[in-house]
Coordinates of C-alpha atoms in Angstrom, one line a residue:
M1 CA -20.9 59.7 -37.9
R2 CA -23.1 56.6 -38.6
P3 CA -20.6 54.1 -37.0
L4 CA -20.5 56.3 -33.9
N5 CA -24.3 56.2 -33.6
V6 CA -24.3 52.4 -33.9
I7 CA -21.7 52.1 -31.1
L8 CA -23.6 54.5 -28.8
L9 CA -26.8 52.6 -29.4
S10 CA -25.1 49.3 -28.7
I11 CA -23.7 50.6 -25.4
L12 CA -27.1 51.9 -24.4
F13 CA -28.8 48.6 -25.3
F14 CA -26.3 46.4 -23.4
S15 CA -26.3 48.7 -20.4
S16 CA -30.1 48.7 -20.3
C17 CA -30.2 44.9 -20.4
D18 CA -27.8 44.8 -17.5
N19 CA -30.0 47.2 -15.5
E20 CA -33.1 45.1 -16.2
S21 CA -31.5 42.0 -14.8
V22 CA -30.3 43.9 -11.7
N23 CA -33.8 45.4 -11.3
A24 CA -35.5 42.0 -11.7
K25 CA -33.3 40.5 -9.0
S26 CA -33.7 43.5 -6.6
S27 CA -37.5 43.5 -7.3
A28 CA -37.8 39.8 -6.5
E29 CA -35.7 40.4 -3.3
E30 CA -37.9 43.3 -2.3
L31 CA -41.1 41.3 -2.8
L32 CA -39.9 38.3 -1.0
T33 CA -38.6 40.2 2.0
A34 CA -41.6 42.6 2.3
G35 CA -43.5 40.4 4.7
T36 CA -44.6 37.0 5.8
W37 CA -45.7 34.4 3.3
Y38 CA -48.4 31.9 4.4
F39 CA -48.8 28.5 2.8
W40 CA -52.0 28.1 0.8
S41 CA -51.8 25.0 -1.5
I42 CA -49.6 22.4 -3.1
N43 CA -50.3 21.1 -6.6
G44 CA -53.7 22.7 -6.6
G45 CA -54.9 21.1 -3.4
E46 CA -55.8 23.7 -0.8
A47 CA -54.3 23.1 2.7
Y48 CA -56.1 22.5 5.9
D49 CA -56.7 25.7 8.0
C50 CA -54.1 24.5 10.5
V51 CA -51.4 24.0 7.8
K52 CA -52.2 27.4 6.3
Q53 CA -50.5 28.9 9.4
T54 CA -47.2 27.5 8.0
N55 CA -45.1 30.5 6.9
L56 CA -41.9 31.7 5.3
I57 CA -40.1 34.9 6.3
F58 CA -37.3 35.9 3.9
N59 CA -35.0 38.2 5.9
P60 CA -32.9 40.7 4.0
D61 CA -29.7 39.2 5.7
G62 CA -30.2 35.9 3.8
V63 CA -31.8 34.0 6.7
L64 CA -35.1 32.2 6.0
D65 CA -37.4 31.5 8.9
L66 CA -39.7 28.6 8.3
N67 CA -42.5 28.0 10.8
T68 CA -44.3 24.8 10.1
Y69 CA -47.7 23.7 11.3
V70 CA -49.2 20.2 10.8
R71 CA -52.6 18.6 11.2
M72 CA -52.3 15.9 13.8
P73 CA -54.0 12.5 13.6
D74 CA -56.5 13.7 16.3
Y75 CA -57.3 16.7 14.1
T76 CA -55.6 19.2 16.4
C77 CA -53.0 21.6 15.1
G78 CA -49.4 21.0 15.9
G79 CA -46.8 23.8 15.7
P80 CA -45.1 26.0 15.1
Y81 CA -42.0 23.9 14.3
P82 CA -39.4 26.6 13.6
T83 CA -36.4 26.1 11.4
Q84 CA -33.9 28.4 9.7
A85 CA -32.0 28.2 6.4
Q86 CA -29.9 30.5 4.2
W87 CA -31.6 31.7 1.1
T88 CA -30.3 33.2 -2.1
L89 CA -31.7 34.4 -5.4
K90 CA -30.2 33.0 -8.7
N91 CA -30.8 33.5 -12.4
D92 CA -31.7 37.2 -12.2
G93 CA -34.3 36.6 -9.5
K94 CA -36.1 33.7 -11.3
I95 CA -34.8 31.0 -8.8
V96 CA -34.8 31.1 -5.0
S97 CA -32.6 28.5 -3.2
W98 CA -32.4 27.1 0.3
N99 CA -31.5 23.8 1.9
G100 CA -29.7 22.8 -1.3
E101 CA -32.9 23.0 -3.4
D102 CA -33.5 25.4 -6.3
F103 CA -37.1 26.5 -6.6
T104 CA -38.3 28.2 -9.8
I105 CA -40.3 31.4 -9.1
E106 CA -43.4 30.9 -11.2
K107 CA -45.2 34.1 -9.9
L108 CA -44.2 36.8 -7.4
T109 CA -46.4 39.7 -6.6
E110 CA -47.1 41.7 -3.5
K111 CA -49.9 39.2 -2.5
E112 CA -48.8 35.9 -4.1
F113 CA -45.6 33.8 -4.3
I114 CA -45.7 30.6 -6.4
K115 CA -42.7 28.3 -6.5
S116 CA -42.1 25.0 -8.2
L117 CA -39.6 22.2 -8.1
V118 CA -39.2 19.1 -10.3
S119 CA -38.1 16.0 -8.3
E120 CA -37.7 12.6 -9.9
G121 CA -39.8 13.7 -12.9
T122 CA -42.7 15.1 -10.9
K123 CA -43.4 18.8 -10.7
Y124 CA -44.5 20.2 -7.3
T125 CA -46.0 23.7 -7.1
W126 CA -46.5 25.6 -3.8
V127 CA -48.7 28.7 -3.4
Y128 CA -48.1 31.2 -0.6
K129 CA -50.2 34.2 0.1
R130 CA -50.0 37.3 2.2

């Protein structure tokens, strides 16, 4: 009887781990696609008001809409400059990828999305808010 209990507990343990990874990925997808994300800062430096209009829209069909705004030399606001990309989640929802770049999801809540990327030894961290 004891070996049977061990086998049953092992099956429950491994099936619950699998469900957790599926739940983590679906939870990340639900949070990303729940609305528009507005750029807030990069590497701790808060963006200009104009640039804060820059936004990401993760569509459930895998299309990412990026609307970029830039502060012009004469201090006016330029944009939106819309582009699209295909996005995917990897590593159980811990990495979001588009345009050939893998961004680590540092934090993802209903109100805040923080992603990072290491490029040529330098870490870049972007903060987006709703």
